[in-house]
């Protein structure tokens, strides 16, 4: 079994909603949501959309993204931790 690639997604509290972004995958993938569950779901959908658009435009895409052979690891920014625990 191969080791899965990992996408690091940073979760922040943006005042009125949650924001998720990453530096792992090329391109800008950002999502927002009113709840943590919603922002995580929206991030996955944004990632899937980005991959589909890259594929449609003939861009090179890492195979782990095409095969969904990755895990998403969530890192919580201080703003998210403050919102969650205060």
Backbone as CSV, one residue per row, in Angstrom:
resi,resn,N_x,N_y,N_z,CA_x,CA_y,CA_z,C_x,C_y,C_z
1,UNK,0.847,-1.192,0.000,0.000,0.000,0.000,0.886,1.246,0.000
2,UNK,0.602,2.181,-0.883,1.363,3.414,-0.946,0.891,4.383,0.126
3,UNK,1.819,5.200,0.575,1.464,6.245,1.525,0.630,7.301,0.795
4,UNK,-0.478,7.669,1.368,-1.342,8.676,0.753,-0.701,10.054,0.852
5,UNK,-0.966,10.854,-0.149,-0.546,12.250,-0.080,-1.474,12.982,0.883
6,UNK,-0.957,14.057,1.442,-1.706,14.816,2.434,-1.894,16.250,1.937
7,UNK,-3.125,16.730,2.023,-3.433,18.122,1.723,-3.670,18.810,3.049
8,UNK,-2.910,19.860,3.299,-3.066,20.608,4.549,-4.030,21.763,4.286
9,UNK,-5.100,21.791,5.026,-6.132,22.806,4.892,-6.168,23.625,6.175
10,UNK,-5.972,24.919,6.049,-5.997,25.804,7.211,-7.403,26.356,7.393
11,UNK,-7.921,26.196,8.594,-9.259,26.689,8.943,-9.089,27.952,9.798
12,UNK,-9.818,28.997,9.422,-9.783,30.266,10.171,-11.198,30.743,10.425
13,UNK,-11.355,31.558,11.460,-12.619,32.238,11.699,-12.482,33.617,11.079
14,UNK,-13.403,33.969,10.171,-13.291,35.217,9.422,-14.314,36.263,9.868
15,UNK,-14.741,36.188,11.101,-15.663,37.191,11.630,-17.108,36.760,11.590
16,UNK,-17.602,36.383,10.411,-18.985,35.943,10.265,-19.108,34.501,9.790
17,UNK,-17.988,33.913,9.368,-18.021,32.545,8.870,-16.634,31.918,8.973
18,UNK,-16.583,30.634,8.669,-15.330,29.893,8.658,-14.734,29.970,7.263
19,UNK,-13.425,29.953,7.186,-12.721,29.995,5.917,-11.690,28.869,5.887
20,UNK,-11.605,28.169,4.773,-10.635,27.090,4.601,-9.792,27.390,3.371
21,UNK,-8.473,27.215,3.494,-7.573,27.430,2.367,-6.411,26.457,2.486
22,UNK,-5.601,26.382,1.431,-4.459,25.473,1.489,-3.281,26.000,0.706
23,UNK,-2.096,25.497,1.046,-0.863,25.809,0.339,-0.268,24.548,-0.274
24,UNK,-0.949,23.425,-0.151,-0.410,22.140,-0.591,-0.601,21.933,-2.089
25,UNK,-1.758,22.302,-2.603,-2.104,22.079,-4.007,-1.897,23.380,-4.767
26,UNK,-1.299,23.286,-5.960,-1.124,24.481,-6.784,-2.483,25.069,-7.131
27,UNK,-2.536,26.380,-7.184,-3.790,27.056,-7.452,-4.373,27.568,-6.149
28,UNK,-5.379,28.366,-6.275,-6.011,28.943,-5.091,-7.315,28.200,-4.833
29,UNK,-7.366,27.500,-3.705,-8.586,26.784,-3.333,-9.013,27.326,-1.980
30,UNK,-10.156,27.984,-1.971,-10.677,28.612,-0.762,-12.156,28.272,-0.667
31,UNK,-12.626,28.090,0.555,-14.044,27.832,0.776,-14.469,28.516,2.061
32,UNK,-15.743,28.813,2.156,-16.297,29.382,3.386,-17.519,28.572,3.788
33,UNK,-17.931,28.763,5.030,-19.127,28.095,5.521,-19.529,28.645,6.870
34,UNK,-20.785,28.493,7.204,-21.292,28.972,8.495,-20.916,28.047,9.647
35,UNK,-20.631,26.775,9.344,-20.220,25.812,10.374,-18.920,25.141,9.926
36,UNK,-18.252,24.496,10.869,-17.037,23.760,10.516,-17.335,22.646,9.519
37,UNK,-18.425,21.953,9.729,-18.805,20.876,8.817,-19.036,21.416,7.406
38,UNK,-19.722,22.550,7.323,-20.019,23.138,6.019,-18.746,23.604,5.317
39,UNK,-17.823,24.228,6.031,-16.599,24.710,5.381,-15.737,23.540,4.907
40,UNK,-15.716,22.449,5.656,-14.949,21.269,5.225,-15.573,20.659,3.970
41,UNK,-16.896,20.561,3.941,-17.603,20.035,2.768,-17.356,20.943,1.565
42,UNK,-17.452,22.245,1.778,-17.255,23.200,0.694,-15.812,23.187,0.183
43,UNK,-14.849,22.952,1.080,-13.455,22.856,0.654,-13.267,21.651,-0.260
44,UNK,-13.836,20.519,0.103,-13.724,19.317,-0.731,-14.354,19.562,-2.101
45,UNK,-15.513,20.215,-2.116,-16.177,20.516,-3.381,-15.336,21.470,-4.232
46,UNK,-14.716,22.468,-3.602,-13.863,23.412,-4.334,-12.635,22.701,-4.900
47,UNK,-12.067,21.795,-4.135,-10.922,21.021,-4.594,-11.320,20.152,-5.790
48,UNK,-12.451,19.467,-5.691,-12.930,18.632,-6.793,-13.188,19.469,-8.050
49,UNK,-13.764,20.646,-7.863,-14.038,21.542,-8.993,-12.732,21.993,-9.642
50,UNK,-11.746,22.351,-8.824,-10.446,22.792,-9.335,-9.797,21.693,-10.172
51,UNK,-9.837,20.472,-9.691,-9.268,19.337,-10.424,-10.023,19.119,-11.735
52,UNK,-11.343,19.176,-11.701,-12.147,18.986,-12.912,-11.840,20.061,-13.955
53,UNK,-11.702,21.307,-13.516,-11.413,22.395,-14.445,-10.000,22.261,-15.015
54,UNK,-9.048,21.860,-14.191,-7.681,21.653,-14.672,-7.654,20.538,-15.712
55,UNK,-8.395,19.469,-15.435,-8.458,18.337,-16.374,-9.110,18.790,-17.686
56,UNK,-10.203,19.523,-17.581,-10.920,20.007,-18.762,-10.040,20.910,-19.623
57,UNK,-9.156,21.672,-18.988,-8.287,22.601,-19.706,-6.947,21.995,-20.092
58,UNK,-6.802,20.696,-19.889,-5.590,20.006,-20.308,-4.362,20.301,-19.470
59,UNK,-4.571,20.769,-18.252,-3.441,21.059,-17.371,-2.953,19.786,-16.698
60,UNK,-1.694,19.792,-16.330,-1.116,18.635,-15.640,-1.643,18.593,-14.200
61,UNK,-2.106,17.425,-13.810,-2.685,17.250,-12.474,-1.987,16.073,-11.811
62,UNK,-1.544,16.238,-10.575,-0.932,15.096,-9.879,-1.925,13.931,-9.797
63,UNK,-1.427,12.731,-10.013,-2.308,11.558,-10.054,-3.057,11.354,-8.744
64,UNK,-2.456,11.711,-7.600,-3.152,11.501,-6.323,-4.445,12.303,-6.251
65,UNK,-4.489,13.455,-6.959,-5.718,14.252,-6.971,-6.777,13.610,-7.865
66,UNK,-6.362,13.098,-8.995,-7.303,12.454,-9.918,-7.896,11.205,-9.283
67,UNK,-7.065,10.441,-8.587,-7.493,9.171,-7.999,-8.109,9.319,-6.605
68,UNK,-8.159,10.541,-6.104,-8.630,10.796,-4.730,-7.820,9.981,-3.717
69,UNK,-6.528,9.868,-3.976,-5.628,9.108,-3.108,-4.906,10.069,-2.168
70,UNK,-5.678,10.745,-1.334,-5.118,11.730,-0.410,-5.991,11.824,0.830
71,UNK,-5.421,12.407,1.843,-6.194,12.754,3.031,-6.104,14.264,3.202
72,UNK,-7.099,14.825,3.839,-7.069,16.249,4.157,-6.819,16.372,5.650
73,UNK,-5.764,17.079,5.982,-5.440,17.340,7.384,-5.790,18.795,7.667
74,UNK,-6.575,19.004,8.704,-7.012,20.357,9.043,-6.111,20.954,10.109
75,UNK,-5.623,22.153,9.818,-4.820,22.920,10.773,-5.660,24.133,11.153
76,UNK,-5.818,24.355,12.436,-6.673,25.438,12.896,-5.845,26.652,13.276
77,UNK,-6.136,27.779,12.610,-5.478,29.045,12.930,-5.955,29.515,14.299
78,UNK,-5.226,30.425,14.881,-5.567,30.943,16.210,-6.980,31.498,16.255
79,UNK,-7.410,32.176,15.180,-8.779,32.722,15.149,-9.823,31.617,15.256
80,UNK,-9.548,30.466,14.647,-10.484,29.330,14.720,-10.485,28.721,16.112
81,UNK,-9.320,28.613,16.703,-9.242,28.074,18.054,-9.949,28.976,19.050
82,UNK,-9.759,30.286,18.901,-10.452,31.229,19.786,-11.961,31.121,19.648
83,UNK,-12.452,30.993,18.420,-13.893,30.870,18.181,-14.430,29.555,18.753
84,UNK,-13.659,28.489,18.616,-14.103,27.165,19.049,-14.148,27.010,20.561
85,UNK,-13.209,27.639,21.246,-13.071,27.366,22.675,-13.429,28.528,23.578
86,UNK,-13.753,29.682,23.026,-14.100,30.818,23.869,-15.568,31.128,23.793
